[in-house]
């Protein structure tokens, strides 16, 4: 077992990342994007130097204002003397994908600031799974010495980044026009939020959504209900309060949470590998079985038993 990269190029890359060198960081992120040889050794070597950054997830429906909030938070945290990394998950397959250009233009104003590092992860390019690539990029930023890492991700569904296993603090962003709080509760988003942001508070209905959320937590008799913060991301209103709430959540993290995240990460990464292997190695066998099933020679159940045996039992 090697925990240090043998290749001197990789070694230099890891050193560069640990020195906070942006070019090294960007190069390693490209290796990670392409799942290129050596990227995992580099991540191995970096791991013990991570865990210092406060990793924040902004999750919410398309257009609710996540990028605008991220942009505002960059400014806020810079003002508090922190260096910031932003990972934007490219919604390359979503309808609002075009908005990304706007995000870049907006956040571009921080480009000259050495304390800000912005990087996107393409949905398409994430060969090993979107959550894992996103987590790897965030870890590299952490190893580079970023104090705060903000991950912007669309939605909270199963196909999206499993945000809770990747970040310390999940901020669920709502806006009055993405439906009322009841809808959100139905969607099961409520469970994953460590705090709730009702953005676009300049619009009608924001107060109502915030009140409904607060009432919901009250009725549930939750001992420490998550904070509900109203913001106007475009003007910066409420951002101080949001920054405070994010920091307060991190300061009061329970000891078991880190372990929970690691457990979820390991299971997720193993599942991702298994699926990849399944797709590569069993594809042909599955096709052959389909012929047999259609010809009435076997059943899906027998096929699964047989192929699972080959798959799980055939591990080296
Ligand atoms: N009125 C109002 N508009 C806002 C506010 N915050 C963001 N917007 C606008 O809402 C639109 C979408 O904002 P984005 O920050 O791109 O939203 P997003 O959640 O990142 O969107 P996706 O990345 O496409 O999911 C933009 O036109 C913003 O200017 C706000 O507080 N009030
Ligand atoms: Mg966005």
CSV table of C-alpha atoms and ligand atoms in Angstrom, one decimal:
chain,number,residue,atom,x,y,z
A,1,UNK,CA,0.0,0.0,0.0
A,2,UNK,CA,1.4,3.3,-1.1
A,3,UNK,CA,0.2,6.4,0.6
A,4,UNK,CA,2.7,8.7,-1.2
A,5,UNK,CA,2.7,9.1,-4.9
A,6,UNK,CA,5.8,7.5,-6.4
A,7,UNK,CA,5.8,9.4,-9.6
A,8,UNK,CA,7.8,12.6,-9.0
A,9,UNK,CA,5.4,14.6,-11.2
A,10,UNK,CA,2.6,13.7,-8.9
A,11,UNK,CA,4.7,14.3,-5.9
A,12,UNK,CA,5.4,17.8,-7.1
A,13,UNK,CA,1.7,18.3,-7.8
A,14,UNK,CA,0.8,17.3,-4.3
A,15,UNK,CA,3.4,19.6,-2.8
A,16,UNK,CA,2.1,22.4,-5.0
A,17,UNK,CA,-1.5,21.8,-3.9
A,18,UNK,CA,-0.3,21.8,-0.2
A,19,UNK,CA,1.5,25.1,-0.8
A,20,UNK,CA,-1.8,26.5,-2.1
A,21,UNK,CA,-0.5,26.9,-5.7
A,22,UNK,CA,-3.5,27.5,-7.9
A,23,UNK,CA,-1.9,26.0,-11.0
A,24,UNK,CA,-1.2,22.8,-9.2
A,25,UNK,CA,-4.7,22.8,-7.8
A,26,UNK,CA,-6.2,23.2,-11.3
A,27,UNK,CA,-4.0,20.5,-12.8
A,28,UNK,CA,-4.9,18.0,-10.1
A,29,UNK,CA,-8.6,18.8,-10.6
A,30,UNK,CA,-8.3,18.1,-14.3
A,31,UNK,CA,-6.7,14.7,-13.4
A,32,UNK,CA,-9.6,14.0,-11.1
A,33,UNK,CA,-12.2,15.1,-13.8
A,34,UNK,CA,-10.8,12.6,-16.2
A,35,UNK,CA,-10.1,10.0,-13.5
A,36,UNK,CA,-6.6,9.8,-14.9
A,37,UNK,CA,-3.9,7.5,-13.6
A,38,UNK,CA,-2.4,8.7,-10.3
A,39,UNK,CA,-5.3,11.0,-9.3
A,40,UNK,CA,-6.2,8.6,-6.5
A,41,UNK,CA,-2.7,8.4,-5.1
A,42,UNK,CA,-2.6,12.2,-5.1
A,43,UNK,CA,-5.9,12.3,-3.2
A,44,UNK,CA,-4.6,9.7,-0.8
A,45,UNK,CA,-1.5,11.8,-0.1
A,46,UNK,CA,-3.7,14.9,0.4
A,47,UNK,CA,-6.3,13.4,2.7
A,48,UNK,CA,-4.4,13.8,5.9
A,49,UNK,CA,-4.1,17.5,5.1
A,50,UNK,CA,-7.8,18.0,4.7
A,51,UNK,CA,-10.7,18.6,7.1
A,52,UNK,CA,-9.8,22.1,8.1
A,53,UNK,CA,-12.1,23.9,5.6
A,54,UNK,CA,-15.7,24.6,6.4
A,55,UNK,CA,-17.5,22.9,3.4
A,56,UNK,CA,-20.9,24.4,2.7
A,57,UNK,CA,-23.5,23.1,0.2
A,58,UNK,CA,-26.1,25.3,-1.4
A,59,UNK,CA,-28.9,23.1,-2.7
A,60,UNK,CA,-32.2,24.2,-4.3
A,61,UNK,CA,-34.3,24.3,-7.4
A,62,UNK,CA,-32.9,25.9,-10.6
A,63,UNK,CA,-33.1,29.6,-10.5
A,64,UNK,CA,-33.7,30.1,-6.8
A,65,UNK,CA,-30.6,32.2,-6.5
A,66,UNK,CA,-27.8,29.8,-5.5
A,67,UNK,CA,-25.1,31.4,-7.7
A,68,UNK,CA,-26.0,34.9,-6.7
A,69,UNK,CA,-25.9,33.8,-3.0
A,70,UNK,CA,-22.5,32.1,-3.6
A,71,UNK,CA,-21.2,35.3,-5.1
A,72,UNK,CA,-22.5,37.2,-2.1
A,73,UNK,CA,-21.0,34.7,0.3
A,74,UNK,CA,-17.6,35.0,-1.4
A,75,UNK,CA,-17.7,38.7,-0.7
A,76,UNK,CA,-18.9,38.2,2.9
A,77,UNK,CA,-16.3,35.6,3.8
A,78,UNK,CA,-13.5,37.6,2.1
A,79,UNK,CA,-14.6,40.5,4.3
A,80,UNK,CA,-14.2,38.3,7.3
A,81,UNK,CA,-10.7,37.5,6.3
A,82,UNK,CA,-11.3,34.0,4.9
A,83,UNK,CA,-10.1,32.5,1.7
A,84,UNK,CA,-12.9,30.9,-0.4
A,85,UNK,CA,-13.2,28.1,-2.9
A,86,UNK,CA,-16.4,27.6,-4.9
A,87,UNK,CA,-17.3,24.3,-6.7
A,88,UNK,CA,-20.2,24.8,-9.1
A,89,UNK,CA,-21.8,21.7,-10.4
A,90,UNK,CA,-22.5,22.4,-14.1
A,91,UNK,CA,-26.1,21.7,-14.8
A,92,UNK,CA,-25.0,20.7,-18.3
A,93,UNK,CA,-28.1,18.5,-18.8
A,94,UNK,CA,-30.6,20.8,-17.1
A,95,UNK,CA,-32.8,23.2,-19.0
A,96,UNK,CA,-31.4,26.2,-17.2
A,97,UNK,CA,-27.8,25.2,-18.2
A,98,UNK,CA,-27.4,28.4,-20.0
A,99,UNK,CA,-27.4,30.3,-16.7
A,100,UNK,CA,-23.9,29.1,-16.1
A,101,UNK,CA,-22.4,31.7,-18.3
A,102,UNK,CA,-24.2,34.3,-16.2
A,103,UNK,CA,-22.8,32.7,-13.0
A,104,UNK,CA,-19.3,32.9,-14.4
A,105,UNK,CA,-19.7,36.5,-15.5
A,106,UNK,CA,-21.0,37.4,-12.1
A,107,UNK,CA,-18.4,35.6,-10.1
A,108,UNK,CA,-15.7,36.8,-12.6
A,109,UNK,CA,-15.4,40.0,-10.6
A,110,UNK,CA,-13.5,37.9,-8.0
A,111,UNK,CA,-11.1,36.5,-10.6
A,112,UNK,CA,-8.2,38.9,-9.7
A,113,UNK,CA,-8.6,38.0,-6.0
A,114,UNK,CA,-6.0,35.4,-5.0
A,115,UNK,CA,-8.2,34.4,-2.1
A,116,UNK,CA,-11.0,33.1,-4.4
A,117,UNK,CA,-10.8,29.9,-6.4
A,118,UNK,CA,-13.8,29.0,-8.6
A,119,UNK,CA,-14.1,25.7,-10.4
A,120,UNK,CA,-17.0,23.9,-12.1
A,121,UNK,CA,-17.6,20.1,-12.3
A,122,UNK,CA,-19.3,19.0,-15.4
A,123,UNK,CA,-22.2,16.6,-14.9
A,124,UNK,CA,-21.2,14.8,-18.1
A,125,UNK,CA,-17.5,14.6,-17.3
A,126,UNK,CA,-17.9,13.0,-13.9
A,127,UNK,CA,-16.9,9.5,-14.9
A,128,UNK,CA,-16.8,8.1,-11.4
A,129,UNK,CA,-19.9,9.7,-10.1
A,130,UNK,CA,-20.8,13.3,-9.6
A,131,UNK,CA,-20.8,13.3,-5.8
A,132,UNK,CA,-17.4,11.8,-5.7
A,133,UNK,CA,-15.8,14.1,-8.2
A,134,UNK,CA,-17.4,17.1,-6.5
A,135,UNK,CA,-16.1,15.9,-3.1
A,136,UNK,CA,-12.6,15.4,-4.6
A,137,UNK,CA,-12.5,18.9,-6.0
A,138,UNK,CA,-13.7,20.3,-2.6
A,139,UNK,CA,-11.0,18.3,-0.8
A,140,UNK,CA,-8.3,19.7,-3.1
A,141,UNK,CA,-9.5,23.2,-2.3
A,142,UNK,CA,-9.4,22.2,1.4
A,143,UNK,CA,-5.8,20.9,1.0
A,144,UNK,CA,-4.9,24.2,-0.8
A,145,UNK,CA,-5.8,25.9,2.4
A,146,UNK,CA,-9.2,27.4,1.5
A,147,UNK,CA,-11.0,28.3,4.7
A,148,UNK,CA,-14.4,28.0,3.3
A,149,UNK,CA,-15.5,25.8,0.3
A,150,UNK,CA,-18.9,26.5,-1.1
A,151,UNK,CA,-20.5,23.8,-3.3
A,152,UNK,CA,-23.4,24.9,-5.5
A,153,UNK,CA,-25.5,22.1,-6.8
A,154,UNK,CA,-28.9,21.8,-8.5
A,155,UNK,CA,-31.6,20.0,-6.7
A,156,UNK,CA,-31.3,17.4,-4.0
A,157,UNK,CA,-32.6,14.3,-5.9
A,158,UNK,CA,-30.9,11.0,-6.1
A,159,UNK,CA,-29.3,11.9,-9.4
A,160,UNK,CA,-27.7,14.9,-8.0
A,161,UNK,CA,-24.9,15.3,-5.6
A,162,UNK,CA,-25.6,13.5,-2.4
A,163,UNK,CA,-24.8,16.7,-0.7
A,164,UNK,CA,-25.2,15.6,2.9
A,165,UNK,CA,-22.3,13.2,2.7
A,166,UNK,CA,-20.0,15.8,1.0
A,167,UNK,CA,-20.5,18.9,3.1
A,168,UNK,CA,-20.6,20.0,6.8
A,169,UNK,CA,-23.5,22.4,6.4
A,170,UNK,CA,-26.3,22.0,3.9
A,171,UNK,CA,-28.1,25.2,3.2
A,172,UNK,CA,-31.4,24.5,1.3
A,173,UNK,CA,-32.3,27.5,-0.8
A,174,UNK,CA,-35.9,28.3,-1.5
A,175,UNK,CA,-37.6,31.1,-3.2
A,176,UNK,CA,-41.2,32.2,-3.1
A,177,UNK,CA,-41.6,31.2,-6.8
A,178,UNK,CA,-40.4,27.6,-6.4
A,179,UNK,CA,-43.5,26.7,-4.5
A,180,UNK,CA,-44.5,27.0,-0.9
A,181,UNK,CA,-42.9,25.3,2.1
A,182,UNK,CA,-45.5,22.4,2.0
A,183,UNK,CA,-44.3,21.4,-1.4
A,184,UNK,CA,-40.8,21.3,-0.2
A,185,UNK,CA,-41.6,19.1,2.8
A,186,UNK,CA,-43.3,16.7,0.5
A,187,UNK,CA,-40.2,16.5,-1.7
A,188,UNK,CA,-38.2,15.3,1.3
A,189,UNK,CA,-35.8,18.2,1.1
A,190,UNK,CA,-36.5,19.2,4.7
A,191,UNK,CA,-34.5,16.3,6.1
A,192,UNK,CA,-31.2,17.3,4.5
A,193,UNK,CA,-31.2,21.0,5.4
A,194,UNK,CA,-29.0,22.2,8.3
A,195,UNK,CA,-30.4,25.6,7.6
A,196,UNK,CA,-32.9,27.1,5.2
A,197,UNK,CA,-32.5,30.2,3.1
A,198,UNK,CA,-35.6,31.9,1.8
A,199,UNK,CA,-34.1,33.9,-1.0
A,200,UNK,CA,-35.8,36.6,-3.2
A,201,UNK,CA,-37.2,38.0,0.0
A,202,UNK,CA,-37.9,41.2,-2.0
A,203,UNK,CA,-40.7,39.2,-3.7
A,204,UNK,CA,-44.1,38.6,-2.4
A,205,UNK,CA,-44.6,35.3,-0.5
A,206,UNK,CA,-41.1,35.1,1.0
A,207,UNK,CA,-42.3,35.9,4.5
A,208,UNK,CA,-45.0,33.4,4.3
A,209,UNK,CA,-42.6,30.6,3.2
A,210,UNK,CA,-40.3,31.5,6.1
A,211,UNK,CA,-43.1,31.5,8.6
A,212,UNK,CA,-44.5,28.2,7.3
A,213,UNK,CA,-41.0,26.6,7.7
A,214,UNK,CA,-40.6,28.0,11.2
A,215,UNK,CA,-44.1,26.8,12.1
A,216,UNK,CA,-43.3,23.4,10.7
A,217,UNK,CA,-40.2,23.0,12.9
A,218,UNK,CA,-42.2,24.3,15.9
A,219,UNK,CA,-44.9,21.7,15.4
A,220,UNK,CA,-42.3,18.9,15.1
A,221,UNK,CA,-41.0,20.0,18.5
A,222,UNK,CA,-37.5,19.8,17.2
A,223,UNK,CA,-35.2,20.7,20.0
A,224,UNK,CA,-32.7,22.7,17.9
A,225,UNK,CA,-34.7,23.7,14.8
A,226,UNK,CA,-32.6,24.7,11.8
A,227,UNK,CA,-32.3,28.4,11.2
A,228,UNK,CA,-34.4,30.0,8.6
A,229,UNK,CA,-32.8,33.1,7.0
A,230,UNK,CA,-34.4,35.4,4.6
A,231,UNK,CA,-32.1,36.9,1.9
A,232,UNK,CA,-32.1,39.2,-1.1
A,233,UNK,CA,-29.0,37.8,-2.8
A,234,UNK,CA,-29.0,40.5,-5.5
A,235,UNK,CA,-28.7,43.3,-2.9
A,236,UNK,CA,-26.9,41.5,-0.2
A,237,UNK,CA,-29.7,41.8,2.4
A,238,UNK,CA,-29.6,39.1,5.0
A,239,UNK,CA,-26.2,37.8,3.9
A,240,UNK,CA,-24.5,38.7,7.2
A,241,UNK,CA,-27.2,36.7,9.1
A,242,UNK,CA,-26.7,33.8,6.6
A,243,UNK,CA,-22.9,33.9,7.2
A,244,UNK,CA,-23.5,33.9,10.9
A,245,UNK,CA,-25.9,31.0,10.7
A,246,UNK,CA,-23.6,28.9,8.5
A,247,UNK,CA,-20.7,29.5,10.9
A,248,UNK,CA,-22.8,28.7,14.0
A,249,UNK,CA,-23.9,25.4,12.5
A,250,UNK,CA,-20.3,24.4,11.8
A,251,UNK,CA,-19.2,25.4,15.3
A,252,UNK,CA,-21.8,23.2,16.9
A,253,UNK,CA,-21.3,20.2,14.8
A,254,UNK,CA,-21.8,17.0,16.7
A,255,UNK,CA,-18.8,14.6,17.0
A,256,UNK,CA,-20.6,11.7,15.2
A,257,UNK,CA,-21.4,13.6,12.0
A,258,UNK,CA,-17.9,13.4,10.5
A,259,UNK,CA,-18.1,9.6,10.9
A,260,UNK,CA,-21.5,9.5,9.4
A,261,UNK,CA,-20.3,11.4,6.3
A,262,UNK,CA,-17.3,9.1,6.0
A,263,UNK,CA,-19.5,6.0,6.2
A,264,UNK,CA,-21.8,7.4,3.5
A,265,UNK,CA,-18.8,8.3,1.4
A,266,UNK,CA,-17.3,4.9,1.5
A,267,UNK,CA,-20.6,3.1,0.7
A,268,UNK,CA,-21.2,5.6,-2.2
A,269,UNK,CA,-17.7,5.1,-3.7
A,270,UNK,CA,-18.0,1.3,-3.5
A,271,UNK,CA,-21.4,1.4,-5.1
A,272,UNK,CA,-20.1,3.6,-7.9
A,273,UNK,CA,-17.3,1.2,-8.6
A,274,UNK,CA,-19.6,-1.7,-8.5
A,275,UNK,CA,-21.9,-0.1,-11.0
A,276,UNK,CA,-19.0,0.9,-13.3
A,277,UNK,CA,-17.7,-2.7,-13.2
A,278,UNK,CA,-21.2,-4.0,-13.8
A,279,UNK,CA,-21.6,-1.9,-16.8
A,280,UNK,CA,-18.2,-2.8,-18.3
A,281,UNK,CA,-17.8,-6.4,-17.4
A,282,UNK,CA,-21.3,-7.7,-17.3
A,283,UNK,CA,-22.8,-5.9,-20.3
A,284,UNK,CA,-22.3,-8.7,-22.7
A,285,UNK,CA,-23.5,-11.4,-20.2
A,286,UNK,CA,-26.6,-9.3,-19.6
A,287,UNK,CA,-27.4,-9.1,-23.3
A,288,UNK,CA,-27.0,-12.8,-23.7
A,289,UNK,CA,-29.3,-13.4,-20.8
A,290,UNK,CA,-31.9,-11.1,-22.3
A,291,UNK,CA,-31.9,-13.4,-25.4
A,292,UNK,CA,-32.4,-16.4,-23.1
A,293,UNK,CA,-35.2,-14.7,-21.1
A,294,UNK,CA,-37.0,-13.8,-24.3
A,295,UNK,CA,-36.6,-17.3,-25.6
A,296,UNK,CA,-38.2,-18.6,-22.4
A,297,UNK,CA,-35.1,-20.5,-21.3
A,298,UNK,CA,-34.5,-18.5,-18.1
A,299,UNK,CA,-36.0,-15.8,-15.9
A,300,UNK,CA,-34.8,-12.4,-14.7
A,301,UNK,CA,-34.5,-13.9,-11.2
A,302,UNK,CA,-32.3,-16.7,-12.2
A,303,UNK,CA,-30.2,-14.4,-14.3
A,304,UNK,CA,-29.6,-12.0,-11.4
A,305,UNK,CA,-28.7,-14.9,-9.2
A,306,UNK,CA,-26.2,-16.2,-11.7
A,307,UNK,CA,-24.7,-12.9,-12.7
A,308,UNK,CA,-24.5,-11.6,-9.1
A,309,UNK,CA,-22.6,-14.8,-8.2
A,310,UNK,CA,-20.1,-14.1,-11.1
A,311,UNK,CA,-19.8,-10.5,-10.1
A,312,UNK,CA,-19.6,-10.7,-6.3
A,313,UNK,CA,-17.9,-14.1,-6.1
A,314,UNK,CA,-15.4,-13.4,-8.9
A,315,UNK,CA,-13.6,-10.5,-7.1
A,316,UNK,CA,-9.9,-10.9,-7.0
B,1,LIG,N1,-35.6,39.5,-7.2
B,1,LIG,C1,-34.6,38.7,-6.9
B,1,LIG,N2,-34.0,38.1,-7.9
B,1,LIG,C2,-32.9,37.3,-7.6
B,1,LIG,C3,-32.5,37.2,-6.2
B,1,LIG,N3,-31.4,36.3,-6.2
B,1,LIG,C4,-31.2,35.9,-7.5
B,1,LIG,N4,-32.1,36.5,-8.3
B,1,LIG,C5,-32.2,36.3,-9.7
B,1,LIG,O1,-32.7,35.1,-10.0
B,1,LIG,C6,-32.1,34.6,-11.2
B,1,LIG,C7,-31.4,33.2,-11.0
B,1,LIG,O2,-30.4,33.4,-10.1
B,1,LIG,P1,-29.1,32.4,-10.0
B,1,LIG,O3,-28.3,32.9,-8.9
B,1,LIG,O4,-28.5,32.2,-11.3
B,1,LIG,O5,-29.9,31.1,-9.5
B,1,LIG,P2,-29.3,29.6,-9.4
B,1,LIG,O6,-30.1,29.0,-8.3
B,1,LIG,O7,-27.9,29.6,-9.3
B,1,LIG,O8,-29.8,29.0,-10.8
B,1,LIG,P3,-29.2,27.6,-11.5
B,1,LIG,O9,-27.7,27.6,-11.3
B,1,LIG,O10,-29.7,27.7,-12.9
B,1,LIG,O11,-29.9,26.5,-10.7
B,1,LIG,C8,-31.1,35.6,-11.7
B,1,LIG,O12,-31.7,36.4,-12.7
B,1,LIG,C9,-30.9,36.4,-10.4
B,1,LIG,O13,-30.5,37.8,-10.7
B,1,LIG,C10,-33.2,37.9,-5.2
B,1,LIG,O14,-32.9,37.8,-4.0
B,1,LIG,N5,-34.2,38.7,-5.6
B,2,LIG,MG1,-26.4,28.6,-10.5
